[in-house]
mmCIF file of C-alpha atoms in Angstrom:
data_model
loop_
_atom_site.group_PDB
_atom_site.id
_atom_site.type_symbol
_atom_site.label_atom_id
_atom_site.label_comp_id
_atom_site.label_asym_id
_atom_site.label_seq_id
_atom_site.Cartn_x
_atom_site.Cartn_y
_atom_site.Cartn_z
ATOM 1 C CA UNK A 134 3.490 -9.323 -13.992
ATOM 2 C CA UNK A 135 5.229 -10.422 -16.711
ATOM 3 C CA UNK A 136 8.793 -9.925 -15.727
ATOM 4 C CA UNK A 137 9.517 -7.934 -19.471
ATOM 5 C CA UNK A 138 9.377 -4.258 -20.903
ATOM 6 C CA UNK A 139 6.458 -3.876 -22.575
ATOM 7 C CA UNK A 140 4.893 -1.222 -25.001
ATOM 8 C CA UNK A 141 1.941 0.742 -23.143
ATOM 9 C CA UNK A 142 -1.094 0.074 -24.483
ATOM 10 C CA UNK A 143 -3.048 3.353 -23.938
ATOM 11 C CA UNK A 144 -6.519 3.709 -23.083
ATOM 12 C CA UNK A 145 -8.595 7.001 -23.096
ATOM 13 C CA UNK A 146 -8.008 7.460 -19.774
ATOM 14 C CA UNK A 147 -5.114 6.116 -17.791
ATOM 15 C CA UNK A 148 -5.313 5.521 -13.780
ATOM 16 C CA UNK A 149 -2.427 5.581 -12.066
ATOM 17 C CA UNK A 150 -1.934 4.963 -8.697
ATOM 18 C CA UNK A 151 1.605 5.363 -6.021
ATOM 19 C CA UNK A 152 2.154 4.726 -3.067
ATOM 20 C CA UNK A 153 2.981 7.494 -1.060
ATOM 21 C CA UNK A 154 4.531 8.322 2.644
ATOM 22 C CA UNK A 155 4.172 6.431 5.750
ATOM 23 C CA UNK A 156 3.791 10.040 7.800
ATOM 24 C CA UNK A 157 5.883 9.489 10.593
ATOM 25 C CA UNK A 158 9.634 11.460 9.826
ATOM 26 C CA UNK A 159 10.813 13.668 7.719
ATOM 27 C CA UNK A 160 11.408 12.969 4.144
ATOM 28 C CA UNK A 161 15.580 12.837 2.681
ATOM 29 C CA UNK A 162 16.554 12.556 -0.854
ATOM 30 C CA UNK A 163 16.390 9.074 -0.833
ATOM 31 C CA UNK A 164 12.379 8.871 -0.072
ATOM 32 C CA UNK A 165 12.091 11.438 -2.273
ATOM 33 C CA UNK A 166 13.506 10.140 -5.326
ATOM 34 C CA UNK A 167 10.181 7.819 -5.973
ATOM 35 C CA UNK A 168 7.866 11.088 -6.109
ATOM 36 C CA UNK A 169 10.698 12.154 -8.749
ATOM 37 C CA UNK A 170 10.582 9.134 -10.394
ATOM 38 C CA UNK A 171 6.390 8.805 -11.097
ATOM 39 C CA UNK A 172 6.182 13.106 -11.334
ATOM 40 C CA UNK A 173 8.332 12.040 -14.678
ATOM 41 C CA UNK A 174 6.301 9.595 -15.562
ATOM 42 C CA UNK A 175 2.780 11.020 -15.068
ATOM 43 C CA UNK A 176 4.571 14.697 -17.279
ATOM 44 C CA UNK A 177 5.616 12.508 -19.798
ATOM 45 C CA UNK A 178 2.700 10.534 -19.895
ATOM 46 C CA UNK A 179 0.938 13.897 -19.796
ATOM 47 C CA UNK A 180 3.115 15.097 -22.963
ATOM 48 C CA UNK A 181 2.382 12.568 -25.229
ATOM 49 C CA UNK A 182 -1.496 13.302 -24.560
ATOM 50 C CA UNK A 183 -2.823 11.091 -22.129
ATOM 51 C CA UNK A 184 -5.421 12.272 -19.894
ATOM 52 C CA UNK A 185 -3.948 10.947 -16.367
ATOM 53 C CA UNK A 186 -5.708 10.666 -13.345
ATOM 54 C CA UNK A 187 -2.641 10.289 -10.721
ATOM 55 C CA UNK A 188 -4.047 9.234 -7.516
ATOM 56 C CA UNK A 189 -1.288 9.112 -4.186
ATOM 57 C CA UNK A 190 -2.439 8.021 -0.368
ATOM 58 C CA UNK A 191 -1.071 9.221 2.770
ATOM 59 C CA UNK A 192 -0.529 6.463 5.133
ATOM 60 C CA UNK A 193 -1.431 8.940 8.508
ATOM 61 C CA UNK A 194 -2.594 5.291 10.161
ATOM 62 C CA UNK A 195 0.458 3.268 11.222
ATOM 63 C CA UNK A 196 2.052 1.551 14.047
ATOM 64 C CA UNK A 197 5.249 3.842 13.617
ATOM 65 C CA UNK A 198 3.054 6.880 13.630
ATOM 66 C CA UNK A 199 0.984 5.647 16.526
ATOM 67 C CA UNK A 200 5.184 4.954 18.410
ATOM 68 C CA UNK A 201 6.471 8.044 17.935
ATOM 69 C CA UNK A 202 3.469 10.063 18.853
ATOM 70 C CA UNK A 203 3.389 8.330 22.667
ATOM 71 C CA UNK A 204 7.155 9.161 22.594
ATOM 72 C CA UNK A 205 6.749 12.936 22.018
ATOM 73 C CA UNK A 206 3.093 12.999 23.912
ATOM 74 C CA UNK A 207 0.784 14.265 20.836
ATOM 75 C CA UNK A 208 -1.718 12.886 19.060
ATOM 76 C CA UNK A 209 -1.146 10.623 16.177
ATOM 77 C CA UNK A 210 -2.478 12.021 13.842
ATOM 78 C CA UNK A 211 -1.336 15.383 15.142
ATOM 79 C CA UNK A 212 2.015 14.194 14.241
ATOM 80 C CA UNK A 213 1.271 12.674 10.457
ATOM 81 C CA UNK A 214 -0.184 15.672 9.537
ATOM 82 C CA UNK A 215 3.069 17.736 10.736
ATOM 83 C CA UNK A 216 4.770 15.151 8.514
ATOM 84 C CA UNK A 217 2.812 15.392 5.444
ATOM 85 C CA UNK A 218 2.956 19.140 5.377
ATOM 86 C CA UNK A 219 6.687 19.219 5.917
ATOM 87 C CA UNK A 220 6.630 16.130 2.681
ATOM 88 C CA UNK A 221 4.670 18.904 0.469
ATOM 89 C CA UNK A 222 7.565 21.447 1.275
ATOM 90 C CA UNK A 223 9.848 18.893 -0.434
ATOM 91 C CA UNK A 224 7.669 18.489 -3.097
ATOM 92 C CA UNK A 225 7.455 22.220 -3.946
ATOM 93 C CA UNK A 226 10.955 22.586 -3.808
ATOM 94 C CA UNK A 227 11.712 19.313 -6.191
ATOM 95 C CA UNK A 228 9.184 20.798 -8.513
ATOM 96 C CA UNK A 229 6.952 18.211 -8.879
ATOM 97 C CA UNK A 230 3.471 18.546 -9.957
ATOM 98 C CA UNK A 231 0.729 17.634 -7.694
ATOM 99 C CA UNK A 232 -0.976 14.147 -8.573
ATOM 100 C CA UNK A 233 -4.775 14.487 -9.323
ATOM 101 C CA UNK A 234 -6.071 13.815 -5.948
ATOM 102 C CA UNK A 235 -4.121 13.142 -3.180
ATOM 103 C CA UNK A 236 -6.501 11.153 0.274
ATOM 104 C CA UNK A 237 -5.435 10.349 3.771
ATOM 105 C CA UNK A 238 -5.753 6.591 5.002
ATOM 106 C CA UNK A 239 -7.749 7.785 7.866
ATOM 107 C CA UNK A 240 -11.147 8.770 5.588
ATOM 108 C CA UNK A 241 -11.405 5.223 4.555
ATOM 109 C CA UNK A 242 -11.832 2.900 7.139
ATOM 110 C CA UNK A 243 -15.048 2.135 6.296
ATOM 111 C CA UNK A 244 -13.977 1.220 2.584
ATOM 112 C CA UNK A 245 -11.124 -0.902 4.104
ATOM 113 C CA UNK A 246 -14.099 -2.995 6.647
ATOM 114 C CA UNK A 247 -16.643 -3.267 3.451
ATOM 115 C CA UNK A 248 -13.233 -4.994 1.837
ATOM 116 C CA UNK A 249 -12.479 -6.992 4.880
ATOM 117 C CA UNK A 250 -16.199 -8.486 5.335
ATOM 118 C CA UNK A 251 -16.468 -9.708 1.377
ATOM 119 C CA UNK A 252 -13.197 -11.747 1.819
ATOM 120 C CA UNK A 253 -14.253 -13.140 4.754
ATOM 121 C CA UNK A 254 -17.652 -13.786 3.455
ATOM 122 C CA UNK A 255 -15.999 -15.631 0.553
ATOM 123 C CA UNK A 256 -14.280 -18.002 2.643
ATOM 124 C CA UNK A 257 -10.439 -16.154 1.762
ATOM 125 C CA UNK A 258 -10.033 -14.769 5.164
ATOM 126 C CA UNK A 259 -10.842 -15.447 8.488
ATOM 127 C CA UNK A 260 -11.063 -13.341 12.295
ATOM 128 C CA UNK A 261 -9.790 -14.647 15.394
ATOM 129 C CA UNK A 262 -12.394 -13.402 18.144
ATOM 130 C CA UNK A 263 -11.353 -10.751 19.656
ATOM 131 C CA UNK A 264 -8.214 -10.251 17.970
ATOM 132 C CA UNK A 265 -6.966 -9.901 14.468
ATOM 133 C CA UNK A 266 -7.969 -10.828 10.769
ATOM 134 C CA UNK A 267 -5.938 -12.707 8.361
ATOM 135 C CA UNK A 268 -6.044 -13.770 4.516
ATOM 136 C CA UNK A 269 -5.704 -16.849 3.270
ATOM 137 C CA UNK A 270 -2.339 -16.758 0.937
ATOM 138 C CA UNK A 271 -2.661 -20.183 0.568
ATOM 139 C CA UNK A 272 -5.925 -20.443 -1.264
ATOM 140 C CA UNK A 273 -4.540 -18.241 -3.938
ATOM 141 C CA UNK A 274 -2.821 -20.165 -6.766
ATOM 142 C CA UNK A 275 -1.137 -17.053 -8.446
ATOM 143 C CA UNK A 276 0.048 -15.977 -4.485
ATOM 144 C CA UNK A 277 3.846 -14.795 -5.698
ATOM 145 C CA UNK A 278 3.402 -13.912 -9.055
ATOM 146 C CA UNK A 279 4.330 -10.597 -8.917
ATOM 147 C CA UNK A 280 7.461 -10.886 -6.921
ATOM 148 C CA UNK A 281 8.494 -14.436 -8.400
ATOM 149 C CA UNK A 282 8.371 -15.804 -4.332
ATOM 150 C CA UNK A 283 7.575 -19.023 -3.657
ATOM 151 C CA UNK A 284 4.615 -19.245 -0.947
ATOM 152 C CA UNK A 285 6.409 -22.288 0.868
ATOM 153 C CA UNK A 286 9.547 -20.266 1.563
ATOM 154 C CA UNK A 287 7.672 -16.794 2.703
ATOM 155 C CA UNK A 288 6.143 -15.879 5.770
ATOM 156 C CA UNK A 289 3.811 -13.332 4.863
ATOM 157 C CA UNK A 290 6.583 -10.727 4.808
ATOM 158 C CA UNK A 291 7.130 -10.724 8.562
ATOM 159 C CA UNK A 292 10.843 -10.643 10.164
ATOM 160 C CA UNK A 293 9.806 -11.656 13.382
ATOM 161 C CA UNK A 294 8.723 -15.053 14.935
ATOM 162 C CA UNK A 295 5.825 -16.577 13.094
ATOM 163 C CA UNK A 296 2.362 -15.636 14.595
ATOM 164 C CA UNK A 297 1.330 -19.374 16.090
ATOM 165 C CA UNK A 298 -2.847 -18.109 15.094
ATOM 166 C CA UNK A 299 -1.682 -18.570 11.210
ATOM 167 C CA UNK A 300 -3.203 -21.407 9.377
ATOM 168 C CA UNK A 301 -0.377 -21.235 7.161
ATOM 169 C CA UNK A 302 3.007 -19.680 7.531
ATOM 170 C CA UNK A 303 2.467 -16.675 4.971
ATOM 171 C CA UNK A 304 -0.839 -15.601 5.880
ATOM 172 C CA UNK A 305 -0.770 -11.850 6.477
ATOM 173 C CA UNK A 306 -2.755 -9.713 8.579
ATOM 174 C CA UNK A 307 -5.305 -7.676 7.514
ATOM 175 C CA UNK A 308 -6.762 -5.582 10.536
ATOM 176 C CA UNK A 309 -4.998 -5.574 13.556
ATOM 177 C CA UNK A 310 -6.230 -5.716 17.427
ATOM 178 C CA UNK A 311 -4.633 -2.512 18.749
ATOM 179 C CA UNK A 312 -5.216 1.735 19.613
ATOM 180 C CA UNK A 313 -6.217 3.658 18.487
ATOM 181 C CA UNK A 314 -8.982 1.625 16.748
ATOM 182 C CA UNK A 315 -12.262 1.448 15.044
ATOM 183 C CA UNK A 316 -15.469 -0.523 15.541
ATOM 184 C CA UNK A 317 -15.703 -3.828 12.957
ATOM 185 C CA UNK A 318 -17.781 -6.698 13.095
ATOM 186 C CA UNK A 319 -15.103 -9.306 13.854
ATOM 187 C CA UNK A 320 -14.818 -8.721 17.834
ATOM 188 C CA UNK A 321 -13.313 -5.689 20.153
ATOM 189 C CA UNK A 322 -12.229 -2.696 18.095
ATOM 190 C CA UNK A 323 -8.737 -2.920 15.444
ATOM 191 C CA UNK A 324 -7.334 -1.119 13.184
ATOM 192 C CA UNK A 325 -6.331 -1.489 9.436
ATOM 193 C CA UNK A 326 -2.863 -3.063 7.984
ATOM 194 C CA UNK A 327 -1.018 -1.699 5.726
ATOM 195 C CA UNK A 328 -1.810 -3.796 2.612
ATOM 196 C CA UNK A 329 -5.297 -3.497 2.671
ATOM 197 C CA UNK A 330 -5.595 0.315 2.829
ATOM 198 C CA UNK A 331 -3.710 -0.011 -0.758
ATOM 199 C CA UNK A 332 -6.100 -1.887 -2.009
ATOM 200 C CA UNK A 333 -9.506 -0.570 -0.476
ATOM 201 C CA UNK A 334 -8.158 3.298 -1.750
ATOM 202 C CA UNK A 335 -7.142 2.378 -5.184
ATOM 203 C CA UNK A 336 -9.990 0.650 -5.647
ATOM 204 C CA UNK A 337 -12.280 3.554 -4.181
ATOM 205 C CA UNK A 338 -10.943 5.886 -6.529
ATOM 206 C CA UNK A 339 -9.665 3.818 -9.494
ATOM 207 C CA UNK A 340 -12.051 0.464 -9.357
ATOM 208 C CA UNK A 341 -10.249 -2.407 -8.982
ATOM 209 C CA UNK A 342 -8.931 -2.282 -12.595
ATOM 210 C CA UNK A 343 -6.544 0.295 -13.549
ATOM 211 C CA UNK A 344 -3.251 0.975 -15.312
ATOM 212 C CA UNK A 345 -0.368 1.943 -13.654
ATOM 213 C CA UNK A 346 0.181 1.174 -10.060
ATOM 214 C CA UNK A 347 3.757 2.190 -8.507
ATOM 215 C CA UNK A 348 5.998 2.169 -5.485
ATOM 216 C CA UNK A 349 9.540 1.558 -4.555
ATOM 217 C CA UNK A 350 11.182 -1.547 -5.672
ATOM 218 C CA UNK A 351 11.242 -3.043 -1.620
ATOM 219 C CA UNK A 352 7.508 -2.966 -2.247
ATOM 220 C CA UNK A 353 7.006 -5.294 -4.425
ATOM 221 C CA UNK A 354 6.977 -8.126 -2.029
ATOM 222 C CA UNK A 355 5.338 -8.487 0.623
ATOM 223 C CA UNK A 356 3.306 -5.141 0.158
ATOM 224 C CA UNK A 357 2.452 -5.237 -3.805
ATOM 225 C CA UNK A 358 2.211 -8.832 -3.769
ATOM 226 C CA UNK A 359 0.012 -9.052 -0.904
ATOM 227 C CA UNK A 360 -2.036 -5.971 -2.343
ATOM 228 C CA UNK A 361 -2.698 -7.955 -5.657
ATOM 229 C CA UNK A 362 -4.024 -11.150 -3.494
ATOM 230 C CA UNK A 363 -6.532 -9.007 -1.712
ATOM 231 C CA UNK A 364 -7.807 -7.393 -4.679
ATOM 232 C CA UNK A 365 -8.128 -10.632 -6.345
ATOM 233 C CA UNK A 366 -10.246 -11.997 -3.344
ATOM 234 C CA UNK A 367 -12.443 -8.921 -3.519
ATOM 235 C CA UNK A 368 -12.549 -8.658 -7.350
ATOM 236 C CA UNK A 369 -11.761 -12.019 -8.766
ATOM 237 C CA UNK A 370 -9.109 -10.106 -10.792
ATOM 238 C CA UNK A 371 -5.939 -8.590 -9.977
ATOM 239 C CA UNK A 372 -7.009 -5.184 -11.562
ATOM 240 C CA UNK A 373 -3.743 -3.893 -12.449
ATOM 241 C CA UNK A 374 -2.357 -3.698 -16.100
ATOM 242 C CA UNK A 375 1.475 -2.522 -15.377
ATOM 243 C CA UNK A 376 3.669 -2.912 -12.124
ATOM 244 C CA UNK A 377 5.937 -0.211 -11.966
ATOM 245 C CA UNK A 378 8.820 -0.255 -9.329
ATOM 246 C CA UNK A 379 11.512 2.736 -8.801
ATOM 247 C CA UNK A 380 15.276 1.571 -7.474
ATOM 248 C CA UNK A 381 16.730 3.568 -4.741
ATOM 249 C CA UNK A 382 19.703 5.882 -3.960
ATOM 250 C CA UNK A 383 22.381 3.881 -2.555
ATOM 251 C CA UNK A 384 25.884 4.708 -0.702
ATOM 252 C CA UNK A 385 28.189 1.899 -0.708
ATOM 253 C CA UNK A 386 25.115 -0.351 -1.810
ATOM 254 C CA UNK A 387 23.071 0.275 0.867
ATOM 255 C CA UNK A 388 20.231 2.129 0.496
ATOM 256 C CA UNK A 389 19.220 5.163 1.859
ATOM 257 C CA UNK A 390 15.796 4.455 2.486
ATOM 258 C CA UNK A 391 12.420 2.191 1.856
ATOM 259 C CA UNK A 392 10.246 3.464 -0.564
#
């Protein structure tokens, strides 16, 4: 988080973690330039002699997912998985080497309520009855760090009108009132946002401390930055030793795609 290049300190065994695809369309070369991007890293990382553990989620829970399946009359997660088998197709033809373990968000739901509960039980987040749950940006100091964002001038990474249920502007949500939907403790049955499956999996796999952790450059605020609040909440530590962001394949200077 310290806005400079900086010589990797290695340890004897380095965790590295990426965000992978939202599962919800096919994949162009634009998407797929960040698995090119971190399958270089994690060979040359390899090549020098580190033992790697490469971890990668599937995001198969996901409003867009949950859209497009009532559009085309399947199942949601009928649909994600056509997606991420038509994403390892790509993969296989780019060459690039399988991470260590690859997981689907759907598995950990229960990893992502255990998460939920201890920030609420520490007094950093908060549930509506009934509806959603939110974190409290505000009652982290270090909230923008990682992006260099001022917490007075973001709204918790929403474009749309500001949710009037927010204590504060930039709280974000982190389980959402909606189907389909799982059983919690905090009123009728939600389901998980998108920044708090990064941080329950990585976590799960990783602990909260590890090494690398990487995504497209777009990521890095809200989705990074609100990732590194909730695992300081759980943790009391941000976990993560180096931030690593790919750019993206532009035309004309607009970009092809999000991470």
């Amino acid at each position: 988080m310290m806005q400079h290049k900086e010589v990797l300190k290695p340890i004897n065994l380095e965790l590295m973690y990426v965000c992978g695809i939202t599962a919800y369309d096919l994949r162009h070369i634009g998407h797929n330039r960040a698995a090119v991007f971190f399958d270089v890293l994690y060979r040359y990382l390899k090549q020098l002699g580190y033992e790697v553990y490469y971890v990668r989620i599937f995001t198969d829970v996901d409003d867009k997912i949950i859209k497009l399946a009532n559009e085309n009359g399947e199942k949601p997660l009928d649909l994600s998985k056509r997606f991420c088998k038509e994403y390892w197709v790509d993969m296989e033809a780019l060459q690039c080497l399988p991470p260590t373990d690859e997981y689907y968000l759907r598995n950990h739901i229960d990893d992502i309520i255990i998460n939920i509960d201890n920030i609420i039980e520490k007094g950093l987040g908060y549930a509506m009855k009934g509806e959603d749950v939110f974190l409290s940006v505000e009652k982290f100091t270090d909230y923008g760090k990682l992006s260099c964002q001022l917490l007075e001038h973001k709204w918790g990474g929403e474009q749309v009108e500001v949710d009037p249920r927010k204590r504060k502007p930039a709280v974000f949500t982190l389980w959402k009132a909606a189907k389909p939907n799982w059983e919690s403790s905090w009123g009728q049955p939600v389901k998980p946002r998108w920044h708090i499956e990064s941080s329950a999996v990585s976590a799960h796999y990783l602990s909260p401390s590890f090494v690398v952790y990487g995504g497209g450059a777009d990521l890095k605020f809200p989705h990074h930055e609100n990732k590194l609040a909730q695992t300081c909440a759980v943790c009391d530590d941000g976990g993560v030793s180096y931030w690593l962001h790919n750019r993206h394949v532009t035309i004309n200077n607009d970009k092809m795609a999000k991470s």
